[in-house]
Structure formats: structure tokens, C-alpha cells
XYZ file of N, CA and C in Angstrom:
480
model
N 14.888 10.350 17.619
C 13.988 9.051 18.224
C 13.832 8.568 16.876
N 14.109 7.219 16.761
C 14.035 6.356 15.723
C 12.799 5.668 15.770
N 11.638 5.077 14.525
C 10.653 4.713 14.733
C 10.482 3.677 13.743
N 10.260 2.519 13.993
C 10.519 1.281 12.958
C 9.059 0.908 12.456
N 8.552 0.995 11.124
C 7.387 0.437 10.676
C 7.240 -1.005 10.896
N 6.022 -1.272 11.738
C 6.178 -2.936 11.948
C 5.488 -3.440 10.842
N 5.277 -4.716 11.079
C 4.581 -5.677 9.843
C 3.306 -5.292 10.116
N 2.820 -5.611 11.371
C 1.211 -4.983 11.607
C 0.900 -3.767 10.915
N 1.675 -2.686 11.167
C 1.246 -1.505 10.496
C 1.316 -1.596 8.722
N 2.029 -2.214 8.324
C 2.145 -2.405 6.834
C 0.876 -3.196 6.540
N 0.486 -4.183 7.312
C -0.820 -5.090 6.788
C -2.159 -4.140 7.028
N -1.974 -3.686 8.000
C -3.031 -2.603 8.356
C -3.242 -1.570 7.336
N -2.131 -0.883 6.903
C -2.047 -0.098 5.831
C -2.553 -0.769 4.668
N -2.069 -1.747 4.417
C -2.474 -2.625 3.241
C -3.773 -2.976 2.928
N -4.603 -3.584 4.105
C -5.882 -3.379 4.275
C -6.669 -2.416 4.161
N -6.204 -1.284 4.735
C -7.135 0.105 4.504
C -6.850 0.477 3.012
N -5.753 0.296 2.191
C -5.608 0.757 0.887
C -6.580 -0.190 0.179
N -6.575 -1.506 0.511
C -7.617 -2.451 -0.388
C -9.215 -2.160 -0.310
N -9.347 -1.597 1.133
C -10.674 -1.003 1.091
C -11.005 0.540 0.216
N -9.888 1.210 0.313
C -10.110 2.360 -0.425
C -10.114 2.413 -1.809
N -9.072 1.536 -2.311
C -9.134 1.336 -3.692
C -10.181 0.506 -4.230
N -10.875 -0.089 -3.557
C -11.909 -0.995 -3.837
C -13.133 0.220 -4.234
N -13.269 1.056 -3.478
C -14.297 2.073 -3.843
C -13.752 2.789 -4.993
N -12.642 2.937 -5.019
C -12.091 3.916 -6.372
C -12.359 2.907 -7.419
N -11.963 1.683 -7.667
C -11.961 0.726 -8.794
C -13.256 0.768 -9.169
N -14.340 0.409 -8.415
C -15.761 0.018 -8.656
C -16.586 1.484 -8.658
N -16.082 2.518 -8.204
C -17.088 3.463 -8.167
C -18.132 3.639 -7.154
N -17.950 2.702 -6.109
C -19.141 2.700 -5.255
C -19.016 3.953 -4.348
N -18.172 4.609 -4.158
C -18.118 5.734 -3.165
C -17.033 6.601 -3.591
N -16.993 7.240 -4.564
C -15.838 7.865 -5.279
C -15.630 9.395 -4.351
N -16.574 9.774 -3.553
C -16.437 10.980 -2.837
C -15.520 10.411 -1.490
N -15.719 9.438 -1.220
C -15.046 8.879 0.062
C -13.518 8.555 -0.464
N -13.401 8.139 -1.561
C -12.334 7.474 -2.250
C -11.524 9.212 -2.264
N -12.011 10.283 -2.883
C -11.283 11.551 -3.080
C -11.284 11.920 -1.587
N -11.847 11.660 -0.539
C -11.375 12.382 0.501
C -10.229 11.484 0.889
N -10.103 10.539 0.853
C -9.339 9.323 1.225
C -7.929 9.889 0.978
N -7.700 10.163 -0.565
C -6.548 10.587 -1.323
C -6.252 11.912 -0.957
N -7.101 12.927 -0.642
C -6.636 14.160 -0.197
C -6.296 14.046 1.097
N -6.680 12.984 2.089
C -6.178 13.001 3.472
C -4.766 12.333 3.094
N -4.409 11.499 2.287
C -2.976 10.837 2.126
C -2.272 11.892 1.659
N -2.714 12.589 0.671
C -1.669 13.932 0.199
C -1.285 14.560 1.016
N -2.183 15.245 1.973
C -2.114 16.037 3.440
C -1.131 15.508 4.279
N -1.274 14.223 4.186
C 0.046 13.348 5.178
C 1.309 13.497 4.631
N 1.265 12.990 3.224
C 2.728 13.273 2.582
C 3.140 14.601 2.417
N 2.339 15.649 2.524
C 3.005 16.823 2.634
C 3.336 17.266 3.860
N 2.426 17.078 4.955
C 2.934 16.943 6.576
C 4.114 16.500 6.975
N 4.480 15.042 6.196
C 5.494 14.455 6.719
C 6.764 14.412 5.827
N 6.630 14.280 4.676
C 7.677 14.414 3.769
C 8.016 15.834 3.197
N 7.359 16.617 2.973
C 7.634 18.052 2.653
C 8.294 18.840 3.764
N 8.574 18.274 4.953
C 9.391 18.823 5.847
C 10.748 19.194 5.458
N 11.155 18.079 4.768
C 12.498 17.709 4.375
C 12.811 17.827 2.722
N 11.544 17.790 2.066
C 11.826 17.351 0.600
C 10.907 17.998 0.106
N 11.398 18.496 -1.108
C 10.518 19.308 -2.216
C 9.720 17.753 -2.762
N 8.361 17.781 -2.705
C 7.716 16.618 -3.152
C 7.857 16.191 -4.586
N 8.765 17.351 -5.167
C 8.535 16.702 -6.710
C 9.563 15.709 -6.663
N 10.184 15.431 -5.940
C 11.356 14.370 -5.786
C 10.699 13.004 -5.546
N 9.468 13.233 -4.671
C 8.811 11.725 -4.555
C 7.957 11.767 -6.040
N 7.508 12.496 -6.678
C 6.833 12.278 -7.722
C 7.468 12.190 -9.152
N 8.895 12.313 -9.160
C 9.864 12.031 -10.082
C 10.460 10.926 -9.946
N 10.130 10.008 -8.885
C 10.984 8.727 -8.579
C 9.901 7.431 -8.240
N 9.238 7.197 -9.175
C 8.369 5.651 -8.741
C 9.440 4.823 -8.537
N 8.656 3.992 -7.397
C 9.238 2.380 -7.187
C 8.615 1.885 -6.710
N 8.907 0.389 -6.675
C 8.315 -0.890 -6.315
C 7.533 -0.430 -4.762
N 6.514 -1.285 -4.354
C 6.061 -0.930 -3.022
C 7.173 -1.256 -1.979
N 8.071 -2.596 -2.157
C 9.115 -2.489 -1.197
C 9.999 -1.638 -1.204
N 10.524 -0.714 -2.341
C 11.436 0.156 -2.060
C 10.686 1.217 -1.750
N 9.269 1.664 -1.723
C 8.759 2.778 -1.013
C 8.782 2.506 0.517
N 8.615 1.175 0.902
C 8.520 1.010 2.235
C 9.923 1.225 3.033
N 11.183 0.584 2.301
C 12.288 0.795 2.733
C 12.536 2.214 2.779
N 12.318 3.089 1.789
C 12.469 4.591 1.870
C 11.855 5.286 3.162
N 10.684 4.982 3.252
C 9.875 5.492 4.473
C 10.467 5.102 5.433
N 11.087 3.897 5.839
C 11.543 3.291 6.775
C 12.717 4.118 7.213
N 13.676 4.524 5.917
C 15.010 5.322 6.414
C 14.576 6.827 6.679
N 13.428 7.157 5.931
C 13.286 8.540 6.519
C 12.642 8.422 8.041
N 12.148 7.633 8.452
C 11.748 7.324 9.999
C 12.793 7.194 10.819
N 14.006 6.412 10.214
C 15.252 6.105 10.997
C 16.057 7.583 11.246
N 15.913 8.468 10.062
C 16.629 9.574 10.248
C 16.180 10.994 10.619
N 14.928 10.335 11.207
C 14.016 11.258 12.181
C 12.871 11.861 11.549
N 12.373 11.426 10.503
C 11.099 12.105 10.048
C 10.068 11.686 11.325
N 9.160 12.648 11.540
C 8.130 12.537 12.285
C 6.724 12.381 11.885
N 5.928 11.827 12.360
C 4.401 11.885 11.923
C 3.349 10.880 12.755
N 2.208 10.717 12.927
C 1.574 9.941 13.592
C 1.645 8.708 12.644
N 1.259 7.434 13.592
C 0.959 6.244 12.611
C -0.058 6.559 11.454
N -1.096 7.058 11.666
C -2.071 7.421 10.599
C -1.324 7.811 9.441
N -0.350 8.863 9.807
C 0.142 9.636 8.887
C 1.043 8.795 7.905
N 1.901 8.260 8.589
C 2.762 7.151 7.962
C 2.070 6.113 7.128
N 0.893 5.573 7.762
C -0.015 4.715 6.929
C -0.613 5.539 5.537
N -0.714 6.639 5.866
C -1.478 7.321 4.636
C -0.318 7.599 3.681
N 0.963 7.956 4.014
C 1.853 8.045 3.090
C 1.973 6.904 2.466
N 2.240 5.720 2.846
C 2.300 4.307 2.304
C 1.172 4.109 1.301
N -0.051 4.230 1.713
C -1.215 4.386 0.842
C -1.155 5.055 -0.358
N -0.725 6.234 -0.206
C -0.422 7.221 -1.242
C 0.288 6.760 -2.381
N 1.957 6.598 -1.722
C 2.621 6.154 -2.536
C 2.354 4.778 -3.444
N 1.351 3.654 -2.439
C 1.197 2.709 -3.320
C 0.258 2.778 -4.327
N -0.591 3.595 -4.370
C -1.966 3.740 -5.336
C -1.259 4.894 -6.484
N -0.350 5.548 -6.023
C -0.017 6.475 -7.102
C 1.641 6.714 -7.694
N 2.283 6.059 -7.083
C 3.584 5.947 -7.487
C 4.367 4.764 -7.414
N 3.824 3.915 -7.357
C 4.250 2.358 -7.307
C 4.380 1.670 -8.604
N 5.569 1.210 -8.990
C 5.974 0.546 -10.206
C 5.160 -0.882 -10.229
N 4.987 -1.166 -11.553
C 4.251 -2.553 -11.459
C 4.863 -3.227 -12.723
N 5.042 -4.554 -12.555
C 5.309 -5.254 -13.930
C 4.250 -6.244 -13.922
N 3.503 -5.898 -15.244
C 2.109 -6.583 -15.192
C 2.428 -7.914 -15.626
N 3.499 -8.491 -16.092
C 3.610 -10.054 -16.440
C 4.056 -10.572 -15.112
N 4.392 -10.227 -14.006
C 4.791 -10.726 -12.751
C 3.964 -10.530 -11.222
N 3.221 -9.223 -11.365
C 2.670 -9.027 -10.372
C 1.281 -9.855 -9.895
N 1.198 -10.059 -8.845
C -0.011 -11.151 -8.243
C -1.422 -9.890 -8.549
N -2.648 -10.587 -8.096
C -3.966 -9.972 -8.459
C -3.934 -8.862 -7.562
N -3.828 -9.099 -6.456
C -3.846 -7.937 -5.435
C -3.043 -6.680 -5.853
N -1.956 -7.004 -6.268
C -1.006 -5.551 -6.699
C -1.637 -4.967 -8.117
N -2.357 -5.865 -8.823
C -2.750 -5.345 -10.406
C -3.942 -4.464 -9.550
N -4.728 -5.021 -9.025
C -6.144 -4.146 -8.277
C -5.536 -2.808 -7.695
N -4.711 -2.849 -6.866
C -4.340 -1.611 -6.529
C -3.549 -0.590 -7.085
N -2.706 -1.150 -7.799
C -1.778 0.091 -8.568
C -2.656 0.255 -10.027
N -3.342 -0.595 -10.491
C -3.911 -0.286 -11.753
C -5.287 0.197 -11.729
N -5.685 0.008 -10.408
C -6.969 0.392 -10.148
C -8.445 -0.275 -10.845
N -8.203 -1.664 -10.719
C -9.070 -2.388 -11.349
C -9.665 -3.099 -10.532
N -10.741 -3.782 -10.697
C -11.539 -4.875 -9.881
C -10.926 -5.910 -9.922
N -11.111 -7.053 -9.046
C -10.763 -8.425 -9.196
C -10.714 -9.281 -10.241
N -12.041 -8.893 -10.932
C -12.274 -9.800 -12.090
C -11.449 -9.233 -13.348
N -11.045 -7.947 -13.509
C -10.206 -7.510 -14.302
C -8.806 -8.152 -14.002
N -8.335 -8.023 -12.786
C -7.223 -8.536 -12.292
C -6.945 -9.850 -12.773
N -8.058 -10.801 -12.596
C -7.948 -12.080 -12.862
C -8.030 -12.527 -14.300
N -8.552 -11.544 -15.166
C -8.383 -11.764 -16.405
C -7.251 -11.494 -17.327
N -6.432 -10.367 -16.520
C -4.940 -9.821 -16.680
C -4.008 -11.355 -16.578
N -4.274 -12.148 -15.344
C -3.546 -13.183 -15.032
C -3.902 -14.288 -16.114
N -5.044 -14.294 -16.503
C -5.390 -15.352 -17.529
C -4.744 -15.169 -18.835
N -4.920 -13.923 -19.175
C -4.320 -13.722 -20.360
C -2.679 -13.784 -20.334
N -2.119 -13.417 -19.472
C -0.709 -13.539 -19.347
C -0.035 -14.991 -19.196
N -1.076 -16.178 -18.704
C -0.775 -17.258 -18.658
C -0.635 -17.779 -20.092
N -1.042 -17.359 -21.037
C -1.040 -17.944 -22.359
C -0.160 -16.640 -23.192
N -0.054 -15.815 -22.740
C 0.547 -14.609 -24.010
C 0.888 -13.457 -22.838
N 2.153 -13.183 -22.893
C 2.866 -12.202 -21.963
C 2.521 -10.840 -22.762
N 2.219 -9.655 -21.701
C 1.902 -8.477 -22.286
C 3.325 -7.911 -22.705
N 3.108 -7.390 -23.880
C 4.465 -6.291 -24.206
C 3.993 -5.047 -24.364
N 2.952 -4.281 -24.269
C 2.738 -3.038 -24.167
C 1.668 -2.645 -23.545
N 1.306 -1.395 -23.296
C 0.062 -0.732 -22.929
C -1.110 -1.202 -23.769
N -0.973 -1.215 -25.189
C -1.875 -1.478 -25.897
C -2.575 -3.028 -25.655
N -1.585 -3.999 -25.213
C -1.804 -5.150 -24.989
C -3.108 -4.994 -23.659
N -2.305 -4.361 -22.793
C -3.110 -4.093 -21.549
C -4.455 -3.915 -21.504
N -4.275 -2.715 -22.311
C -5.825 -1.918 -22.628
C -6.551 -2.686 -23.278
N -6.191 -3.846 -24.030
C -7.112 -4.875 -24.565
C -7.816 -5.757 -23.868
N -7.616 -5.829 -22.219
C -8.148 -6.607 -21.605
C -9.588 -5.981 -21.176
N -10.870 -6.307 -21.248
C -11.913 -6.039 -20.545
C -11.816 -5.368 -19.168
N -12.215 -4.147 -18.955
C -12.135 -3.810 -17.594
C -11.149 -2.899 -17.492
N -9.825 -2.926 -18.111
C -8.894 -2.028 -17.718
C -9.027 -0.758 -18.359
N -9.149 0.478 -17.755
C -9.693 1.748 -18.150
C -8.578 2.357 -19.280
N -8.449 2.769 -20.217
C -7.444 2.948 -20.982
C -6.795 4.342 -20.433
N -7.687 5.346 -20.230
C -7.259 6.826 -19.506
C -6.342 6.355 -18.341
N -7.016 5.632 -17.695
C -5.932 5.571 -16.360
C -4.717 4.686 -16.671
N -4.978 3.554 -17.456
C -3.330 3.011 -17.799
C -2.493 3.954 -18.369
N -2.903 4.781 -19.409
C -2.225 5.706 -19.949
C -1.469 6.651 -19.206
N -2.503 7.221 -17.716
C -1.911 8.192 -17.188
C -0.705 7.551 -16.016
N -0.995 6.174 -16.042
C 0.031 5.548 -15.364
C 1.148 4.756 -16.072
N 1.385 5.080 -17.262
C 2.227 4.340 -18.153
C 3.605 4.134 -17.681
N 4.026 5.539 -17.127
C 5.609 5.256 -16.766
C 5.815 4.385 -15.609
N 4.843 4.108 -14.993
C 5.024 2.891 -13.817
C 4.609 1.485 -14.204
N 4.075 1.218 -15.270
C 3.761 -0.220 -15.843
C 4.738 -0.562 -16.853
N 5.088 -1.517 -16.710
C 6.373 -2.435 -17.016
C 5.930 -3.865 -17.721
N 6.493 -4.304 -18.595
C 6.171 -5.644 -19.391
C 7.655 -6.285 -19.376
N 8.134 -7.162 -18.344
C 9.133 -7.866 -18.524
C 9.037 -9.351 -18.715
């Protein structure tokens, strides 16, 4: 039985993701965020590990749209799970395995993928309007960008 991810589910998942990443970025409730990430990780294992070694997921960062298409393809091929599990999988992939071009991403995407508050995302947008980013060091020079977080995500961050 094939199941298609609806636009409504993507919107709901994105809204839930923004709420979760908001607490991550500003530290308002780190324990809740840790529980959310743990739940998302469990959903990833429950849905994806039935057919795949999860290392293939971790070795293949992609854009959010590519992840959405990949998850839809897996659903079309028979992946099973609850709506919540599929939303959790998308949230997990978005926050941890989604690539980003710092010079073209919108503020919302910068917040989610880089785990920064809106004020930092806006500072990134302002800086790149006058001078494109060329390196991780450039990005880390923006106040509010956490260097250890940026370095941990280095393989996901691009400067085109």
C-alpha cells in the first residue's frame, strides 16, 4: 500500500520543527529538545532501519527537498510507519542531515539547519547582502553563530 506525504503533513512537520529548533537554538528547554531528538531518532530507526543500515542515511546529506523526495520514494516502495513517525523522520533529517548554501538560504532555513535564532539568521542575511560568505570562518564571524555547532555541521554547509 502506497502512502503519499501531503503538503499539510510537510507544513505541520515544518511547524513542529520550528518549535523544536527554537528551544534548541535559544536553550529555553534543552531537555525537551533532547527528548524530541531522541523520539525523532527512534522513529528514524523504526521506519528506515527496517530496510537500510542507518549509516547510509548519515553518509548521504541532501537538501530538504531531496530528503522529502527520498522519504516519499521509500513510502511508495512500502515503508511503513505512522504519520507522526514520518514527521519525526523529516524533522530529524532536516535538523541533522540537510545541506545548506549560506549564500542563498532564507532566514528560516538558516535557523533550522544552523541552529541559530532569528536575529542571527537576519545578521547572516545582512552580511551576505554586502559580501558573500566564502568559508566557515566567515560564517563563524557573525555574532550568534556557535563555532562548535558550525564546525560539527561543516560537511553540510556550502558557500556558492
